[in-house]
């Protein structure tokens, strides 16, 4: 059986590596709660490279505007059509920010417009149960970014499965800490990351 | 032959000619009549049907044939034939006619002598030829005309199959008029497209631009008639003495279904989609880094569209900030109204100081064009985005922070990938080559590998503004010409470079790469290239001794390192974040669900059978054994423990194998018997008949 590899998407236009600790934190969470074979460290994969097709799960984040090149756009389209799962998180937590506006525009242009994901979607029961939908982040509660708590995630679905999952809730900041520091948390806030990974691997 | 016999033969020949002529004239008449009827149908538009036309043609043929045969009926009478011959052969002097009357013996003999001396057969033959030749020529000419002329042949062929009714100019039958046929279609494209209105007569499909107004009309009244597209009903209205359906061409192909109580018809709607404009940002041609935000930036964008452009503009977004705090500004640097032109160009000049840029700011620049699609759009086309960055002051005395460009090697050098292919090919052909040939070829590849390695070394040093790596080559030099020079001060010698490469490749991956300790910028920044350099050294060493198979792993490592070096790398001036490697064994299944206590989660029970599990573990142990892993004995011990309760024979065999491994003796027999026991009883079946040799 091949192991799960956490792939971070590298794109040309922005700071794709703004959350270097997120991959390790999610890998740690997957190992803590599941028996899924997982590689101990993540990989960075250029979106313009055909290597992207070797990973069923990809994570994309940043603060700066997202402007895909033609090759990146073509690869992203192919990635989605082949059944890949792309998780995008706005590291700005700002729906008026350049990342959100440009990323959603690029997804609409490349694939199709994002739609709200209902809070009773199977994603929220894929491993842990989140009765109220996507968990709120401390950055939303502290008034960072657009000072809003976003009730829904956005998604593009293909054949009743999520192909692109988009978050305004700044999970990249929420999960940007060393996994060893989880011992100081009463409730592990990376559990939703486990749901995302398990959903991606099982749908 | 007597005169009577000769006369009888002449009569037979003339009668046959008469029949032939009648038939041929009948054929000519029939073809003429049929062809005339077809021509009349093409001209008049109405066809009486192939059956009726054939009947008429046959009647005409029979009539003409009968007339010809009646006219030549006297050819069947002997006396008339004799008279006919007498007229044409005066030398007979009526002897032939007289011979037909009763004669005395002496008179008959005299008449026979006179008749025998006269030849009339040529006259008979020429008359027969004349009688049949003319109608034969006429028939042949008519046939040639009807078959050879396409203007006649096609309508004839079509008419032969067509029932009674109207004919087109091609001779094809015009279908009878029903409420669903013929249809008249008028297509009015959207005004923005500038296309003219199109009219179609009874089409099977309607191609039109999406959003076009399509009006379909047919004969008859609308009651009891339906029109649907994909189950959605359309209104069928009355228009003068016809029915009419109005629809807007959809964005996707669809089938328009027209139905009455007696019939149904499908018409395919073929939408033509208005494509979005194609936009190119010509200047700036690439991403750029500026030291200061001064000066003017020349901009140029081009756009083209299939139905005309509305507008082309240049947009920018300025991102300011760093870390977790960013702010954004956006604007437009230039706009051009295209007024419906198919292509347009926008030139502009942007003063960098007018954008209020600060060090660290990033400008995203692109061109956007809109077309005039007022139906489904407007369609928007985008160019590639260019990034312009203003460098921070603290970057100047450090390293270039441009993304790593691809290796700019000499194009005359063989690439690492090509060298690998050559080495693999040599290895494949090795069994057929002599040792000298293998060594010679291998050394040639080694020489190319060495050249590529030197080029990699040059690139490493040129990154820092150096001119040469200092590595020199012994190739092409005589011992007298070669002189060893000490490298210029400050540059690494090849030995130091190689040592740095080895240090780079052997360094512990968990350490941070931000100039700690005595790590030089050469090592930190050029790690992948140094790895490639080191691997190329090892590969060259193996190739020099004629061992391409041992060189291949090093060559592949070098290729992979080169590939990594080509990927754009971001330099963290404040230090790269530590690469965190998760200790999976430590954290596996210790996650907290609620509160503080670790969750008691265990993996699902293994539902595979014991035999399957043991086979897998045994195979894993053998693999470790072949790799010389000492833990193979431990694996076998655990397997023995697992088998003690329900497979004692297997446990015994594995025990013997473990003992053999511990004492250093040959464990093959014990392992083979263990494998046999794991495989279980062999299932023997008698499916072949018994053989017996009997001579």
mmCIF file of C-alpha atoms in Angstrom, chain B residues 232 345 652 665:
data_model
loop_
_atom_site.group_PDB
_atom_site.id
_atom_site.type_symbol
_atom_site.label_atom_id
_atom_site.label_comp_id
_atom_site.label_asym_id
_atom_site.label_seq_id
_atom_site.Cartn_x
_atom_site.Cartn_y
_atom_site.Cartn_z
ATOM 1 C CA UNK B 232 -39.425 22.382 -22.314
ATOM 2 C CA UNK B 345 -3.235 47.084 -29.215
ATOM 3 C CA UNK B 652 9.919 -26.169 13.863
ATOM 4 C CA UNK B 665 25.603 -22.103 8.428
#
